[in-house]
JSON list of C-alpha atoms in Angstrom, two decimals:
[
{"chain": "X", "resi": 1096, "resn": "UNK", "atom": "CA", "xyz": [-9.47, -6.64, 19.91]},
{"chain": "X", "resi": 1097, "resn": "UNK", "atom": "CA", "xyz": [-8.91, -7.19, 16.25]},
{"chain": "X", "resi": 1098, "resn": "UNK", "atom": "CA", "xyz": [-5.47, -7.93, 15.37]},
{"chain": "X", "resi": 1099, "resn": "UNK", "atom": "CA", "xyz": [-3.63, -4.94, 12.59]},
{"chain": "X", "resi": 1100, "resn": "UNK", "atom": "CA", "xyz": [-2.64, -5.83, 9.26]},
{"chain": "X", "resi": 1101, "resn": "UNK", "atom": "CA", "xyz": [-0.13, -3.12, 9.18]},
{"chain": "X", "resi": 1102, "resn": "UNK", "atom": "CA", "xyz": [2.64, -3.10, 11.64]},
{"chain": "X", "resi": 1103, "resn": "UNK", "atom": "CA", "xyz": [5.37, -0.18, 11.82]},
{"chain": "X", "resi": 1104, "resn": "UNK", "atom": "CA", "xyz": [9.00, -1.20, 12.56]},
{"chain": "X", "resi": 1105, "resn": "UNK", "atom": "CA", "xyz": [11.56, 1.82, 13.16]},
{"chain": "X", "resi": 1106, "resn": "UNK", "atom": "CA", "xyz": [15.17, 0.77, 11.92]},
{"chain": "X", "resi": 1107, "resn": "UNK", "atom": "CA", "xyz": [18.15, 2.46, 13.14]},
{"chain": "X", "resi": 1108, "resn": "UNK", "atom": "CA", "xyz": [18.73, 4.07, 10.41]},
{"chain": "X", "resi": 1109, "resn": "UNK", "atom": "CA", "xyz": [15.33, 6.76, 10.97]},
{"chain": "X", "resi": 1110, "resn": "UNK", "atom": "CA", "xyz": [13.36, 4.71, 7.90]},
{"chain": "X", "resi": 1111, "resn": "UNK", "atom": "CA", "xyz": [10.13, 3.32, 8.93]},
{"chain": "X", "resi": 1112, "resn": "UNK", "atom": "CA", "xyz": [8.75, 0.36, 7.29]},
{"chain": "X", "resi": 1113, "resn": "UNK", "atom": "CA", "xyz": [5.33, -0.33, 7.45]},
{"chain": "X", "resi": 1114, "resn": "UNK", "atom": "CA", "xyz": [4.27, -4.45, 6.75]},
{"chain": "X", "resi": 1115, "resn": "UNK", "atom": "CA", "xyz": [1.25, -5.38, 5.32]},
{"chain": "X", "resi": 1116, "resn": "UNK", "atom": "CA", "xyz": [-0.07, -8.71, 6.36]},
{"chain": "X", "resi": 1117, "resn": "UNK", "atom": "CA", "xyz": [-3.75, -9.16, 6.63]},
{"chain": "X", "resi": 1118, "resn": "UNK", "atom": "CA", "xyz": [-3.93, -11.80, 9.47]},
{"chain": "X", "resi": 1119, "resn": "UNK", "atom": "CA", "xyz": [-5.59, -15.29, 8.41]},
{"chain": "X", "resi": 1120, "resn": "UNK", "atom": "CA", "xyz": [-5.72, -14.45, 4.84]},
{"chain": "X", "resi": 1121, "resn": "UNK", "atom": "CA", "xyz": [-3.27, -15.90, 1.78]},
{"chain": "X", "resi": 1122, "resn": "UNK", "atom": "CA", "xyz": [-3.35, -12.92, 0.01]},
{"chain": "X", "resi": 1123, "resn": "UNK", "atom": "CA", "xyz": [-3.34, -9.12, 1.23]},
{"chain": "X", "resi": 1124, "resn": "UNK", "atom": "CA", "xyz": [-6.79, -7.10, 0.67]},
{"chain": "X", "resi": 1125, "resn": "UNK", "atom": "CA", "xyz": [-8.28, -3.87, 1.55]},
{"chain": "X", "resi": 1126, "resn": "UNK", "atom": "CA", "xyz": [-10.64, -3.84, 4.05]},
{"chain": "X", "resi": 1127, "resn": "UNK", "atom": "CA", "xyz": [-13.08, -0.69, 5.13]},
{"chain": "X", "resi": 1128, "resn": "UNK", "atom": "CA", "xyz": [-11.41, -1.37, 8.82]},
{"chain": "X", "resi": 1129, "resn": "UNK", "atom": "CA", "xyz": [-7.90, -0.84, 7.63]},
{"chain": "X", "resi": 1130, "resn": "UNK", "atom": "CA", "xyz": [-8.37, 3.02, 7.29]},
{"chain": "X", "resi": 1131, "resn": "UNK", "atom": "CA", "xyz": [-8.19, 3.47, 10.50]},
{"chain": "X", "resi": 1132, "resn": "UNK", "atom": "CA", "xyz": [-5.39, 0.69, 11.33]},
{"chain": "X", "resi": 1133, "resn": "UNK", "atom": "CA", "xyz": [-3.50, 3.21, 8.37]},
{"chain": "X", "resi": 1134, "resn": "UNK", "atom": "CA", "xyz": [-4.39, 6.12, 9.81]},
{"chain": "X", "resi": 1135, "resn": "UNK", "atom": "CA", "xyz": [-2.74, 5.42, 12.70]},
{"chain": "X", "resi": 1136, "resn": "UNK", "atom": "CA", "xyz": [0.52, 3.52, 11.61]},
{"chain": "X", "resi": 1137, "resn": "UNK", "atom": "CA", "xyz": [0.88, 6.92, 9.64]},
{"chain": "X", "resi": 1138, "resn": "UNK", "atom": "CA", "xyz": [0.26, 9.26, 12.75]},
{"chain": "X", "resi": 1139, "resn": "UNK", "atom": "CA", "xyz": [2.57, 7.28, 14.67]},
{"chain": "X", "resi": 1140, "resn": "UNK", "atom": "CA", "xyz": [5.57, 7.34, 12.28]},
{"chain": "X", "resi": 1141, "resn": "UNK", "atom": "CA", "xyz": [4.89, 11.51, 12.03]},
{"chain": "X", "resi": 1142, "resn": "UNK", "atom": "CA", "xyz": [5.50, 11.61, 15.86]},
{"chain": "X", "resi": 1143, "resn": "UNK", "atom": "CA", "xyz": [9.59, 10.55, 14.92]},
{"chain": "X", "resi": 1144, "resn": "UNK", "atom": "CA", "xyz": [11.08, 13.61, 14.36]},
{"chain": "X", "resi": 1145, "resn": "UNK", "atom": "CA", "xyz": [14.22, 12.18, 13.08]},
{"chain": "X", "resi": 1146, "resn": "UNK", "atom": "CA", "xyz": [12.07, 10.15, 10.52]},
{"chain": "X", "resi": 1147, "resn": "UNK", "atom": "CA", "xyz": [13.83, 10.13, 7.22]},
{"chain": "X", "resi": 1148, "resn": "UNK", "atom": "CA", "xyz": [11.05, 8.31, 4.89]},
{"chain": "X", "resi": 1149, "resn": "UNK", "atom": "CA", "xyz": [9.14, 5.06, 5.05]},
{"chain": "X", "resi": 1150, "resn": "UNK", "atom": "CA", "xyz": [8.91, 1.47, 3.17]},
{"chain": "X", "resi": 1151, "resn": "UNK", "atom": "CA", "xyz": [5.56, -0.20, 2.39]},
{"chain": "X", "resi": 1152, "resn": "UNK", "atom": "CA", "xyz": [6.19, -3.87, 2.11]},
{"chain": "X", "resi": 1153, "resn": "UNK", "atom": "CA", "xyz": [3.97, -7.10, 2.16]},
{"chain": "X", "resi": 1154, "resn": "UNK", "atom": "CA", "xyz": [4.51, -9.41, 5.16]},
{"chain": "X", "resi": 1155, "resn": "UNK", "atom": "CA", "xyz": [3.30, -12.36, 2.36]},
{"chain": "X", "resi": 1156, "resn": "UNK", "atom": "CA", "xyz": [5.56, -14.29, 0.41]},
{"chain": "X", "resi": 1157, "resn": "UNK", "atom": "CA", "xyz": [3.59, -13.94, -3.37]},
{"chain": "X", "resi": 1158, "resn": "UNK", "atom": "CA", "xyz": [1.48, -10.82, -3.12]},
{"chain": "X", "resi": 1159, "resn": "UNK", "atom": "CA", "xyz": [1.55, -7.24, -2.46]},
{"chain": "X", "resi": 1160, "resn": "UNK", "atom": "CA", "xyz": [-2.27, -5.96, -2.30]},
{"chain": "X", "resi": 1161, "resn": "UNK", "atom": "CA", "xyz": [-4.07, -8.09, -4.74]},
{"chain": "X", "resi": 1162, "resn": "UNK", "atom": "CA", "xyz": [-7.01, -5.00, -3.99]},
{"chain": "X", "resi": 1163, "resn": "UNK", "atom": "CA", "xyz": [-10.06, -4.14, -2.59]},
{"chain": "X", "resi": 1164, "resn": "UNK", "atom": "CA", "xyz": [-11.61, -7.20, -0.56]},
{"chain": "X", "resi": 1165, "resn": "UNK", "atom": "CA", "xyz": [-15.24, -7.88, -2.72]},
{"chain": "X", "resi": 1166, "resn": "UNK", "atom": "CA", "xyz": [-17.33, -8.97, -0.15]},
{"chain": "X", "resi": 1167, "resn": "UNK", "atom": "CA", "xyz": [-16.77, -5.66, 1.46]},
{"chain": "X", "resi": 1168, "resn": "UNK", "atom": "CA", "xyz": [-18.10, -3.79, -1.74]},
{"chain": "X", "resi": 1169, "resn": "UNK", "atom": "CA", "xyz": [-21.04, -6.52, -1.88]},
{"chain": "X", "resi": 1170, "resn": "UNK", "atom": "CA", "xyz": [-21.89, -5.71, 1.74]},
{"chain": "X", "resi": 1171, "resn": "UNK", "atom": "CA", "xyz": [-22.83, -1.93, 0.60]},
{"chain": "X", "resi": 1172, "resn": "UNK", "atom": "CA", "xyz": [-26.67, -1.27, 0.78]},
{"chain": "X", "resi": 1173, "resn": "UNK", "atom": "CA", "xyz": [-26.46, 1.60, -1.61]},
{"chain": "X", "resi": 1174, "resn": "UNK", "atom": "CA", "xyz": [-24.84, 4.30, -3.68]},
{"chain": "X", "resi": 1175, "resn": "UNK", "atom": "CA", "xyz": [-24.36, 6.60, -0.68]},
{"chain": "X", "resi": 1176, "resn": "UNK", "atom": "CA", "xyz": [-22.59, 3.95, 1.36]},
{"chain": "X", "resi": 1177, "resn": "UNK", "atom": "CA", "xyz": [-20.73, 2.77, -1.18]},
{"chain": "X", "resi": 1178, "resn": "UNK", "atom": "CA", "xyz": [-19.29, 6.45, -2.15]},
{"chain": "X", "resi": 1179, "resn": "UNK", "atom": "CA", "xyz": [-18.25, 7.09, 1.33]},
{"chain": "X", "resi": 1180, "resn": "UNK", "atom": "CA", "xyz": [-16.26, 3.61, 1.68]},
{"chain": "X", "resi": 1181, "resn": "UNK", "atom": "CA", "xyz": [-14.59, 4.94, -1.86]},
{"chain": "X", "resi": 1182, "resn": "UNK", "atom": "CA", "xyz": [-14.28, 8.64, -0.06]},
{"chain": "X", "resi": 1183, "resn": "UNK", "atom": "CA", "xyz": [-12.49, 6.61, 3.13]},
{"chain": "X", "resi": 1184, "resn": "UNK", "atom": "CA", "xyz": [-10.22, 5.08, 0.89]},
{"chain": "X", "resi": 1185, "resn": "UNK", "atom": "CA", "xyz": [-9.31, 7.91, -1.20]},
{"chain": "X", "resi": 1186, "resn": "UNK", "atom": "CA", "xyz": [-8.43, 9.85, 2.25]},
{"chain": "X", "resi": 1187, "resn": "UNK", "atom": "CA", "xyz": [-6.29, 7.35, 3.53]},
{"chain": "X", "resi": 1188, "resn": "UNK", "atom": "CA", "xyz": [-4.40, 7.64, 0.26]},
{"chain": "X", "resi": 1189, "resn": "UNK", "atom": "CA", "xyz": [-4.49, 11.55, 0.04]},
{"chain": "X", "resi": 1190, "resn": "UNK", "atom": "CA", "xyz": [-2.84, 11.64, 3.64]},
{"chain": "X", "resi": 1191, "resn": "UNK", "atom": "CA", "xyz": [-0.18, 9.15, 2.46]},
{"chain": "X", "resi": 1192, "resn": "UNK", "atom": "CA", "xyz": [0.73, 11.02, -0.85]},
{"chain": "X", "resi": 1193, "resn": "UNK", "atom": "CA", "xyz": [0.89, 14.23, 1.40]},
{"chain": "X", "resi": 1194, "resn": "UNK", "atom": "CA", "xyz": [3.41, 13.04, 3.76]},
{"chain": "X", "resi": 1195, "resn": "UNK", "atom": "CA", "xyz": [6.56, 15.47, 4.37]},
{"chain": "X", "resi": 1196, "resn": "UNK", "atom": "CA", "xyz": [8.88, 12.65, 3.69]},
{"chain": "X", "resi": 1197, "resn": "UNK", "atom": "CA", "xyz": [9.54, 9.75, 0.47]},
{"chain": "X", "resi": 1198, "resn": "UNK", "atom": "CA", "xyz": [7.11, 6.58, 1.05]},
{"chain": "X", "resi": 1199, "resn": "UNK", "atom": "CA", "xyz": [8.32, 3.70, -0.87]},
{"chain": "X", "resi": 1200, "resn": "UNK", "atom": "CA", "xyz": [6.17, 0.65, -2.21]},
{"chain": "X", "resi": 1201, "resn": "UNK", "atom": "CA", "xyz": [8.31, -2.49, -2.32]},
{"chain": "X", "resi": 1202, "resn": "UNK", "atom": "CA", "xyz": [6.14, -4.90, -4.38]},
{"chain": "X", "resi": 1203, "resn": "UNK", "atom": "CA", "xyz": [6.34, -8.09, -5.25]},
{"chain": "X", "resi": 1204, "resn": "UNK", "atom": "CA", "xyz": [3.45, -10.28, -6.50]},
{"chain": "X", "resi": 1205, "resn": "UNK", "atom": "CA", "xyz": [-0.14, -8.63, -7.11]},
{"chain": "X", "resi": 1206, "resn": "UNK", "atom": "CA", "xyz": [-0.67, -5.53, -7.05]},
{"chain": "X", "resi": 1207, "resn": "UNK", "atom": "CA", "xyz": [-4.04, -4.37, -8.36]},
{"chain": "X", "resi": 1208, "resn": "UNK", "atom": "CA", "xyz": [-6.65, -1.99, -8.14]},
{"chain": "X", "resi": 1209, "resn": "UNK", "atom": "CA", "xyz": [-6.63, -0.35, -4.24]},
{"chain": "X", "resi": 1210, "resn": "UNK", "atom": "CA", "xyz": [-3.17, -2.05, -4.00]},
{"chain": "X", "resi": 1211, "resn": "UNK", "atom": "CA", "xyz": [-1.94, -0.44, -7.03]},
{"chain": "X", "resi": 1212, "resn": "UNK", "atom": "CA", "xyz": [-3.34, 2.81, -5.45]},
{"chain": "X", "resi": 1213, "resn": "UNK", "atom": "CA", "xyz": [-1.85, 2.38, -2.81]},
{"chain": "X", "resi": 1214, "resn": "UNK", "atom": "CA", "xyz": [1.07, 2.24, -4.52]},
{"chain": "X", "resi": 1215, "resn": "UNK", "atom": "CA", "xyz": [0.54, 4.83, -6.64]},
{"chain": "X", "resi": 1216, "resn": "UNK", "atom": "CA", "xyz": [0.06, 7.28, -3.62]},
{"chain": "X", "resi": 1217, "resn": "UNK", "atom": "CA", "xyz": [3.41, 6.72, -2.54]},
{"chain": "X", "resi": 1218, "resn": "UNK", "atom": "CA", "xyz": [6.62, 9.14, -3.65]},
{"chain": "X", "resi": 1219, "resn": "UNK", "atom": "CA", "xyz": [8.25, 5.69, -5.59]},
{"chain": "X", "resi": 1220, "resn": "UNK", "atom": "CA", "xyz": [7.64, 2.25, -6.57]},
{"chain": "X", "resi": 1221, "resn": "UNK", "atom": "CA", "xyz": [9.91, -0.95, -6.53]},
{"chain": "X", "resi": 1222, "resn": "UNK", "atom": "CA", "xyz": [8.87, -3.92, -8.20]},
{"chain": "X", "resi": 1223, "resn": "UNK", "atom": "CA", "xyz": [10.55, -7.22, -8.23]},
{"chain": "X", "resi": 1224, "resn": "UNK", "atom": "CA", "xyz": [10.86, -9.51, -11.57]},
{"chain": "X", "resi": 1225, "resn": "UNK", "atom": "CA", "xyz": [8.20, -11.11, -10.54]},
{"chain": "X", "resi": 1226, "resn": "UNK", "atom": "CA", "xyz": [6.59, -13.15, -13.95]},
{"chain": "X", "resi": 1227, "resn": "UNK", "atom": "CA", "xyz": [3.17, -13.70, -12.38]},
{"chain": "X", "resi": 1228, "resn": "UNK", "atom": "CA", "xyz": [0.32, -12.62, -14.47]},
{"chain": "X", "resi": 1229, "resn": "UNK", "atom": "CA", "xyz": [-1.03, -10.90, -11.44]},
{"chain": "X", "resi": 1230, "resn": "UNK", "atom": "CA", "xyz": [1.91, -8.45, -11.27]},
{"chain": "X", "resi": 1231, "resn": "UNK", "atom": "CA", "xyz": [0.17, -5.63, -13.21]},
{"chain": "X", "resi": 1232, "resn": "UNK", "atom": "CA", "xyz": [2.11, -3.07, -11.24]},
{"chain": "X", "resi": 1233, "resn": "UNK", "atom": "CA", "xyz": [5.37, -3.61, -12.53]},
{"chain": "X", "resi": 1234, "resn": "UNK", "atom": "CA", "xyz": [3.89, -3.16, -16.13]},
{"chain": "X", "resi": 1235, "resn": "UNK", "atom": "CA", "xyz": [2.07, -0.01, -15.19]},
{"chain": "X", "resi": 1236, "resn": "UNK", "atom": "CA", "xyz": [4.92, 1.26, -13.67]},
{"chain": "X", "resi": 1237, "resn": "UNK", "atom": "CA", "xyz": [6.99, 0.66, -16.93]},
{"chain": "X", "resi": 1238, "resn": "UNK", "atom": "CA", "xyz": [4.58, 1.80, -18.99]},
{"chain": "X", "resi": 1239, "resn": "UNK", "atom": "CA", "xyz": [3.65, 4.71, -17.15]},
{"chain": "X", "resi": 1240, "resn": "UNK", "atom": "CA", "xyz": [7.65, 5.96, -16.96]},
{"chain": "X", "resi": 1241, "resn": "UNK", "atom": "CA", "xyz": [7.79, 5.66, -20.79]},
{"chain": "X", "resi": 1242, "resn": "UNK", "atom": "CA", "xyz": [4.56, 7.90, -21.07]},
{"chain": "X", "resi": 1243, "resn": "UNK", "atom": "CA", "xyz": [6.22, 10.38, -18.66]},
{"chain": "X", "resi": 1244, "resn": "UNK", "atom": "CA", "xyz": [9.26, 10.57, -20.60]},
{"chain": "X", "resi": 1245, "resn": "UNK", "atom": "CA", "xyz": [11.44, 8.97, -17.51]},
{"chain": "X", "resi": 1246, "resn": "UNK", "atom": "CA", "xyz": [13.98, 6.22, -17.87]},
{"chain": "X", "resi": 1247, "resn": "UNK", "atom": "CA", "xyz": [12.37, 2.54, -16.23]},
{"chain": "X", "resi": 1248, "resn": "UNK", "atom": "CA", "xyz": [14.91, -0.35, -15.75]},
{"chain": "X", "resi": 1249, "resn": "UNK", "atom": "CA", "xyz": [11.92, -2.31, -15.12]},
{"chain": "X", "resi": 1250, "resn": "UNK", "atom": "CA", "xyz": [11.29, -4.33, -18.29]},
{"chain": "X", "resi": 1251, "resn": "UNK", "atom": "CA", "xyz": [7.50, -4.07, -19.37]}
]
């Protein structure tokens, strides 16, 4: 059975936080597989009524979601498949953005492309002051406050 890179950890205080930590791998990436790994970590924190909101945070030590892993886009034999591996991914983060309760990203490191949608799905963002290169998120999250006319701490 293939071990899940997203494990769900129920604190006593009714928030959920949900690690991601792609096993074997340095850095986190998407993978078509993970949809339903999601899926589920999602269905089981609905089951908690007393659930007050949830944390998405990277079990690695530099990175967040660094995005979508390539070989798994190379693997696609044509349009079709590839639009319904983009349709997957777009569902998983549809049924995140629509859950009754806040979901937080805590990121730290990279964060790009289905990372940074990820992110994006949730209700909030938190980025650390991290000054890698890679950690676009924290930029676009700056820059994207400004644009919406809403205050960002987060220097950009």
């Amino acid at each position: 059975m293939e071990q899940s890179a997203f494990h769900l950890q129920m604190r006593l205080d009714h928030v959920g936080v949900i690690t991601i930590d792609v096993p074997g791998e340095k850095m986190n990436t998407l993978k078509a597989e993970f949809a339903g790994q999601i899926t589920a970590i999602i269905a089981e924190a609905r089951r908690d009524p007393q659930l007050a909101g949830l944390v998405l945070i990277s079990g690695k030590a530099d990175n967040f979601i660094a995005g979508a892993d390539i070989s798994m886009i190379d693997r696609c034999q044509s349009a079709a498949e590839a639009e319904a591996l983009a349709k997957q991914g777009q569902e998983v983060m549809v049924a995140l953005a629509a859950l009754p309760f806040p979901v937080v990203a805590a990121i730290h490191g990279a964060c790009l492309g289905g990372g940074l949608e990820l992110a994006l799905a949730c209700d909030a963002r938190i980025c650390t002051l991290d000054d890698k290169p890679a950690s676009a998120c924290r930029k676009f999250s700056s820059a994207y406050c400004r644009a919406q006319g809403v205050r960002s701490d987060c220097p950009g």
